[in-house]
Amino acid sequence: MTRYADFYRRSIDQPDAFWAEQAQLIDWHKPFDRVCNNDNPPFAHWFEGGQTNLCHNAVDRHLKDRARQPALICVSTETGLEKTYSFAELHAEVQRMAASLRTLGVQKGDRVLIYMPMVAEAAFAMLACARLGAIHCVVFGGFASGSLASRIDDATPKVIVSADAGSRGGKVVPYKPLLDEAIRLSSHKPAAVLLTDRQLAPMDLVAGRDQLWNDLRAQHMDASVPCEWLDSTAISYTIYTSGTTGKPKGVQRDTGGYAVALAASMKHIFDCRAGETYFSTSDIGWVVGHSYIIYGPLIAGMATLMYEGLPTRGLDLQPDGGIWWRLVEKYKVTAMFSAPTAVRVLKKQDPALLTQYDLSSLRALYLAGEPLDEPTARWISEGLKVPIIDNYWQTESGWPILTIANGVEKKDSRFGSPGIPMYGYKVKLLHESTGEELTQPNEKGVVVLEGPTPPGFMQTVWRDDERFVNTYWKSVPGKMVYSTFDWGIRDEDGYYFILGRTDDVINVAGHRLGTREIEESISGHSGVAEVAVVGVADALKGQVAMAFVVPKDSSVLQDSAGALKLEGEIMKCVDQDLGALARPSRVRFVSVLPKTRSGKMLRRAIQAVCEGRDAGDLTTMDDPAALQQIRDLMNTG
Ligand code: AMP
């Protein structure tokens, strides 16, 4: 096995040779002339002159050897549906979808906005766009009309692909009325809307605009739509970054670089092989869904498990906290990808559920999207007895920036650290105000990337190169580096620790504190299920930390003496771990914390409520009652 250090060095010192080699992991219709064109930084163009197609690499290329092998496994614990498509079946469905989209006027370069729940048709639509060379813009199904309208205006799609409804926890969420309202609000109007009817909610069809997928599919049962060969640098998709307010920011990705990056990551990072099964619990509305539900596993010739539902209900629609592990056993999942927040949900279930199933196929559980606190990592790692691998990345990067590359060299992960820089990434820590590089261990700085960014990284902001340069590449004076807007430190062995967003930092009496450090300390208390810490304006200290805790024992919520006692204990924990400076001014107890549907804590909204300000754009919020609880607590003092 190659030593990872050598592998990494080669990617940095001889990037052209390194990436030319990785590029052999995919099929090219026409070979590239140049590996990386970085003549006009920060715009890096990968594999110029080459022609390929994402759908060809994800589907067609596997027909020769594995046509009958499972490709897409759809499981919904919302509707009870469980269905597997082989590569041959997926190929047929994608062609039917591509033919349908073509009938609706979609051509190479056109945008197709996909506003869908986690159903097979969403995957068909994404792959069909890739097949035609159309640019897909998947908008998370949880977005409400206003956010959807602004994305319609930004993407100007020719066609929107949607469905009658989604479902969450058994509750039907009609999409069609939200979509109709969004189209009413938007200035741009799509020529057609293609709808999957799941028979979950009634739909009013708009004559001349709305088409049913079942009708079009029936007309194209034997469709043969060849893959459009695209320049490597052609846009494959745009995706809007989570948590954005105001004008949405469309992260734009290429074709060839992305395919190579994903193929390489499946091999080197996720240590996967063709014929195995990958299970990511994310949603196609997020970048993880693009990279590791749809494209990555399929490019690698794996079956991908697409899951709709909460982790706490079974296929019989009854409560089942072991459903994910049941699926791992049934489909012999070898790599699973989830988020810490999902694990924290499971933490409230019977731990015996973790040991009831045969998980011997599972090589690792990968977690990403937010800091993975040590107690959560330990809980799941001890319960499942498989390695837990944290990985740090962003919508912008498309694939992990920091993790461990088990496919190159097996290494233990370190609790609390997402890992070391992945090949191709020149990760640096810079002093926040001087911009100087921090080279000593354990110094805290802003995590930045030196260009050129590797294949798969965002090309630019859709239709806004200036915004791309100004937002990401000009935040450090005098240096053109990509800012992640995350704080980090690096230990003596080169392992990074992410301390939260540069914009989540609080300043208490002149001292900077990462809310993440305080949260980590609080979550170490055995009575704490989940915690959010925010900085709240304080006349004396500038800011003080305020903690909102979901207690493991919900009776605390009704027991003021018990709450006071637990508050005291938690403060003592922080005192002990970090010092009195970091001690929250109050610890308040709530039954649920405000989060986006993707599980990101809405710290800024909590902070705004604590400071009596408007909480801003809350369209991505999962449960509006969560913020109301905090409002009520603040009002009662
Ligand atoms: P998104 O683009 O929505 O995926 O959010 C990316 C941001 O999530 C990063 O900039 C980090 O702030 C945070 N993040 C993602 N993965 C991790 C991780 N493994 N550890 C800590 N923070 C993470």
Short mmCIF file of C-alpha atoms in Angstrom, two decimals, residues 127-405:
data_model
loop_
_atom_site.label_atom_id
_atom_site.label_comp_id
_atom_site.label_asym_id
_atom_site.label_seq_id
_atom_site.Cartn_x
_atom_site.Cartn_y
_atom_site.Cartn_z
CA LEU A 127 -28.87 11.54 -15.08
CA ALA A 128 -31.06 12.41 -18.06
CA CYS A 129 -29.88 16.03 -17.88
CA ALA A 130 -26.28 14.87 -17.79
CA ARG A 131 -27.02 12.63 -20.77
CA LEU A 132 -28.41 15.53 -22.80
CA GLY A 133 -25.81 18.04 -21.66
CA ALA A 134 -28.50 20.07 -19.92
CA ILE A 135 -27.53 21.74 -16.65
CA HIS A 136 -29.47 20.48 -13.67
CA CYS A 137 -30.23 22.68 -10.70
CA VAL A 138 -31.62 20.56 -7.91
CA VAL A 139 -33.41 22.63 -5.31
CA PHE A 140 -33.97 20.95 -1.98
CA GLY A 141 -37.58 19.80 -1.66
CA GLY A 142 -37.93 21.44 1.70
CA PHE A 143 -37.59 24.95 0.32
CA ALA A 144 -40.71 27.07 0.35
CA SER A 145 -42.08 29.14 -2.55
CA GLY A 146 -40.06 32.30 -1.95
CA SER A 147 -36.67 30.56 -1.99
CA LEU A 148 -37.74 28.41 -4.90
CA ALA A 149 -38.84 31.48 -6.85
CA SER A 150 -35.49 33.21 -6.39
CA ARG A 151 -33.73 30.07 -7.60
CA ILE A 152 -36.03 29.83 -10.62
CA ASP A 153 -35.11 33.41 -11.48
CA ASP A 154 -31.41 32.73 -11.05
CA ALA A 155 -31.34 29.45 -12.99
CA THR A 156 -33.94 30.43 -15.66
CA PRO A 157 -34.87 26.79 -16.34
CA LYS A 158 -36.59 25.71 -19.52
CA VAL A 159 -38.26 22.86 -17.65
CA ILE A 160 -38.97 22.12 -13.99
CA VAL A 161 -39.19 18.51 -12.85
CA SER A 162 -41.26 17.98 -9.74
CA ALA A 163 -43.81 15.77 -8.02
CA ASP A 164 -47.17 15.96 -6.33
CA ALA A 165 -45.69 15.68 -2.86
CA GLY A 166 -42.97 14.69 -0.47
CA SER A 167 -43.55 13.14 2.91
CA ARG A 168 -41.84 13.46 6.24
CA GLY A 169 -42.55 11.43 9.33
CA GLY A 170 -45.77 10.21 7.71
CA LYS A 171 -46.97 13.73 6.99
CA VAL A 172 -47.59 14.50 3.33
CA VAL A 173 -45.98 17.72 2.14
CA PRO A 174 -47.65 18.82 -1.11
CA TYR A 175 -44.98 20.21 -3.48
CA LYS A 176 -47.20 21.18 -6.40
CA PRO A 177 -48.95 24.14 -4.71
CA LEU A 178 -45.53 25.41 -3.51
CA LEU A 179 -44.17 25.11 -7.03
CA ASP A 180 -47.20 26.84 -8.58
CA GLU A 181 -46.82 29.68 -6.12
CA ALA A 182 -43.07 29.91 -6.80
CA ILE A 183 -43.70 30.12 -10.56
CA ARG A 184 -46.31 32.78 -9.90
CA LEU A 185 -43.76 34.76 -7.88
CA SER A 186 -40.82 34.34 -10.26
CA SER A 187 -40.21 36.63 -13.23
CA HIS A 188 -38.90 33.75 -15.30
CA LYS A 189 -41.51 31.20 -16.33
CA PRO A 190 -40.52 27.68 -17.36
CA ALA A 191 -41.91 26.39 -20.64
CA ALA A 192 -42.99 23.13 -19.07
CA VAL A 193 -43.31 21.30 -15.76
CA LEU A 194 -42.87 17.54 -15.69
CA LEU A 195 -44.61 15.93 -12.73
CA THR A 196 -44.32 12.59 -11.05
CA ASP A 197 -47.64 11.63 -9.52
CA ARG A 198 -47.01 9.62 -6.36
CA GLN A 199 -50.70 9.71 -5.56
CA LEU A 200 -49.92 11.38 -2.27
CA ALA A 201 -51.66 14.69 -2.91
CA PRO A 202 -54.12 15.95 -5.54
CA MET A 203 -52.62 18.11 -8.30
CA ASP A 204 -54.22 20.87 -10.35
CA LEU A 205 -52.51 20.69 -13.73
CA VAL A 206 -51.92 23.89 -15.69
CA ALA A 207 -53.03 23.24 -19.25
CA GLY A 208 -50.28 23.63 -21.84
CA ARG A 209 -47.54 23.70 -19.19
CA ASP A 210 -47.83 20.71 -16.87
CA GLN A 211 -47.12 17.20 -18.09
CA LEU A 212 -47.31 13.92 -16.23
CA TRP A 213 -44.20 11.77 -16.27
CA ASN A 214 -46.29 8.63 -16.57
CA ASP A 215 -47.87 9.90 -19.79
CA LEU A 216 -44.59 10.95 -21.39
CA ARG A 217 -42.80 7.84 -20.18
CA ALA A 218 -45.44 5.68 -21.84
CA GLN A 219 -44.71 7.40 -25.15
CA HIS A 220 -40.97 6.74 -24.85
CA MET A 221 -40.75 3.20 -23.53
CA ASP A 222 -38.22 2.16 -26.17
CA ALA A 223 -36.39 5.46 -26.33
CA SER A 224 -32.78 5.42 -27.35
CA VAL A 225 -31.09 8.71 -26.54
CA PRO A 226 -27.31 8.67 -26.94
CA CYS A 227 -25.07 10.55 -24.53
CA GLU A 228 -24.08 14.00 -25.73
CA TRP A 229 -20.29 14.24 -25.67
CA LEU A 230 -19.40 17.33 -23.69
CA ASP A 231 -16.27 19.33 -23.22
CA SER A 232 -14.66 18.49 -19.91
CA THR A 233 -15.18 22.10 -18.84
CA ALA A 234 -18.89 22.16 -19.80
CA ILE A 235 -21.19 22.93 -16.87
CA SER A 236 -22.80 19.82 -15.42
CA TYR A 237 -24.87 21.43 -12.73
CA THR A 238 -25.39 24.28 -10.33
CA ILE A 239 -26.37 23.93 -6.70
CA TYR A 240 -27.30 26.67 -4.30
CA THR A 241 -25.30 26.87 -1.11
CA SER A 242 -27.19 26.21 2.06
CA GLY A 243 -27.99 29.03 4.43
CA THR A 244 -27.73 31.75 1.83
CA THR A 245 -30.01 34.70 2.16
CA GLY A 246 -30.82 37.33 -0.40
CA LYS A 247 -29.63 36.50 -3.89
CA PRO A 248 -28.93 32.78 -4.10
CA LYS A 249 -25.38 31.71 -4.85
CA GLY A 250 -25.24 28.99 -7.48
CA VAL A 251 -22.15 26.84 -7.12
CA GLN A 252 -21.22 25.82 -10.66
CA ARG A 253 -19.46 22.58 -11.48
CA ASP A 254 -17.81 21.18 -14.60
CA THR A 255 -18.12 17.75 -16.20
CA GLY A 256 -14.75 16.04 -16.62
CA GLY A 257 -13.05 17.35 -13.50
CA TYR A 258 -16.04 16.37 -11.38
CA ALA A 259 -16.22 12.86 -12.84
CA VAL A 260 -12.51 12.31 -12.21
CA ALA A 261 -12.67 13.75 -8.69
CA LEU A 262 -15.57 11.50 -7.76
CA ALA A 263 -14.08 8.38 -9.32
CA ALA A 264 -10.82 9.04 -7.46
CA SER A 265 -12.59 9.69 -4.16
CA MET A 266 -14.61 6.47 -4.39
CA LYS A 267 -11.36 4.59 -4.70
CA HIS A 268 -8.93 6.45 -2.49
CA ILE A 269 -11.18 7.94 0.18
CA PHE A 270 -14.19 5.65 0.43
CA ASP A 271 -12.21 2.53 -0.43
CA CYS A 272 -15.06 1.10 -2.49
CA ARG A 273 -15.24 -1.34 -5.35
CA ALA A 274 -17.66 -2.02 -8.21
CA GLY A 275 -20.42 -4.43 -7.27
CA GLU A 276 -20.67 -3.18 -3.69
CA THR A 277 -23.42 -1.03 -2.16
CA TYR A 278 -23.12 2.56 -0.98
CA PHE A 279 -25.70 4.13 1.33
CA SER A 280 -25.75 7.88 1.84
CA THR A 281 -28.59 9.15 4.00
CA SER A 282 -28.35 12.67 2.57
CA ASP A 283 -30.78 14.27 0.13
CA ILE A 284 -30.32 14.99 -3.57
CA GLY A 285 -30.95 18.65 -2.71
CA TRP A 286 -27.53 18.86 -1.06
CA VAL A 287 -24.06 18.42 -2.48
CA VAL A 288 -23.58 15.08 -0.69
CA GLY A 289 -26.62 13.85 -2.55
CA HIS A 290 -25.14 14.88 -5.90
CA SER A 291 -21.70 13.44 -5.23
CA TYR A 292 -22.44 10.42 -3.07
CA ILE A 293 -26.01 9.34 -3.73
CA ILE A 294 -26.00 9.78 -7.50
CA TYR A 295 -22.74 10.25 -9.32
CA GLY A 296 -19.93 8.88 -7.14
CA PRO A 297 -21.27 5.39 -6.39
CA LEU A 298 -22.65 4.89 -9.90
CA ILE A 299 -19.43 6.03 -11.57
CA ALA A 300 -17.70 3.45 -9.39
CA GLY A 301 -20.09 0.72 -10.63
CA MET A 302 -21.72 0.39 -7.22
CA ALA A 303 -25.36 0.13 -6.24
CA THR A 304 -26.53 3.27 -4.48
CA LEU A 305 -29.23 3.19 -1.83
CA MET A 306 -31.54 6.19 -2.04
CA TYR A 307 -33.55 6.59 1.15
CA GLU A 308 -36.64 8.65 1.81
CA GLY A 309 -37.69 9.01 5.41
CA LEU A 310 -36.57 9.46 8.98
CA PRO A 311 -34.12 7.01 10.56
CA THR A 312 -36.80 5.97 13.03
CA ARG A 313 -39.51 4.36 10.91
CA GLY A 314 -39.58 1.02 9.16
CA LEU A 315 -40.84 -0.09 5.77
CA ASP A 316 -44.07 -1.15 7.47
CA LEU A 317 -44.38 2.54 8.45
CA GLN A 318 -44.19 1.61 12.13
CA PRO A 319 -41.54 3.02 14.51
CA ASP A 320 -38.19 1.33 13.91
CA GLY A 321 -35.00 2.93 15.22
CA GLY A 322 -32.99 0.15 13.59
CA ILE A 323 -34.14 0.66 10.00
CA TRP A 324 -30.80 1.90 8.68
CA TRP A 325 -28.92 -1.05 10.14
CA ARG A 326 -31.58 -3.41 8.83
CA LEU A 327 -30.91 -1.97 5.36
CA VAL A 328 -27.14 -2.25 5.78
CA GLU A 329 -27.61 -5.94 6.54
CA LYS A 330 -30.10 -6.57 3.75
CA TYR A 331 -28.18 -4.80 0.99
CA LYS A 332 -24.71 -5.61 2.31
CA VAL A 333 -23.77 -1.95 2.40
CA THR A 334 -19.99 -1.51 2.46
CA ALA A 335 -19.78 2.27 2.94
CA MET A 336 -22.33 4.46 4.62
CA PHE A 337 -22.42 8.25 4.67
CA SER A 338 -24.48 10.29 7.10
CA ALA A 339 -24.33 13.38 9.28
CA PRO A 340 -23.63 13.80 13.00
CA THR A 341 -27.08 15.25 13.46
CA ALA A 342 -28.66 11.98 12.29
CA VAL A 343 -26.53 10.05 14.75
CA ARG A 344 -27.69 12.34 17.53
CA VAL A 345 -31.28 11.49 16.62
CA LEU A 346 -30.41 7.80 16.88
CA LYS A 347 -28.75 8.43 20.23
CA LYS A 348 -32.22 8.80 21.67
CA GLN A 349 -33.12 5.26 20.48
CA ASP A 350 -32.41 1.99 22.22
CA PRO A 351 -28.65 1.32 21.77
CA ALA A 352 -29.44 -2.41 21.44
CA LEU A 353 -30.73 -1.58 17.93
CA LEU A 354 -27.14 -1.01 16.84
CA THR A 355 -26.14 -4.59 17.58
CA GLN A 356 -29.15 -6.51 16.31
CA TYR A 357 -28.09 -6.74 12.69
CA ASP A 358 -25.24 -8.31 10.82
CA LEU A 359 -23.14 -5.30 9.86
CA SER A 360 -20.12 -7.31 8.79
CA SER A 361 -20.29 -5.88 5.25
CA LEU A 362 -19.87 -2.32 6.52
CA ARG A 363 -16.28 -1.11 6.37
CA ALA A 364 -16.85 2.41 7.66
CA LEU A 365 -19.42 5.03 8.50
CA TYR A 366 -18.52 8.46 7.10
CA LEU A 367 -19.98 11.53 8.75
CA ALA A 368 -19.82 15.09 7.46
CA GLY A 369 -21.50 18.47 7.24
CA GLU A 370 -20.93 19.78 10.71
CA PRO A 371 -18.48 19.26 13.53
CA LEU A 372 -18.56 15.72 14.83
CA ASP A 373 -18.37 15.94 18.59
CA GLU A 374 -16.39 13.28 20.37
CA PRO A 375 -19.24 11.88 22.53
CA THR A 376 -21.38 11.31 19.44
CA ALA A 377 -18.48 9.77 17.53
CA ARG A 378 -17.67 7.44 20.43
CA TRP A 379 -21.28 6.46 20.97
CA ILE A 380 -21.81 5.37 17.39
CA SER A 381 -18.38 3.86 16.96
CA GLU A 382 -18.72 1.73 20.09
CA GLY A 383 -22.28 0.78 19.18
CA LEU A 384 -21.62 -0.27 15.59
CA LYS A 385 -18.05 -1.43 16.07
CA VAL A 386 -17.03 -0.01 12.70
CA PRO A 387 -14.62 2.86 12.09
CA ILE A 388 -16.28 6.28 12.10
CA ILE A 389 -14.63 8.59 9.60
CA ASP A 390 -15.26 12.28 9.79
CA ASN A 391 -14.86 14.26 6.58
CA TYR A 392 -14.83 17.97 6.11
CA TRP A 393 -15.90 19.69 2.92
CA GLN A 394 -18.30 22.18 1.48
CA THR A 395 -20.86 22.53 -1.28
CA GLU A 396 -18.14 24.46 -3.08
CA SER A 397 -15.56 21.67 -3.01
CA GLY A 398 -17.84 18.83 -4.16
CA TRP A 399 -15.77 16.17 -2.38
CA PRO A 400 -13.83 15.90 0.89
CA ILE A 401 -11.11 18.42 1.69
CA LEU A 402 -10.04 16.86 4.98
CA THR A 403 -10.44 13.22 5.94
CA ILE A 404 -8.35 10.08 5.82
CA ALA A 405 -7.76 8.20 2.58
#
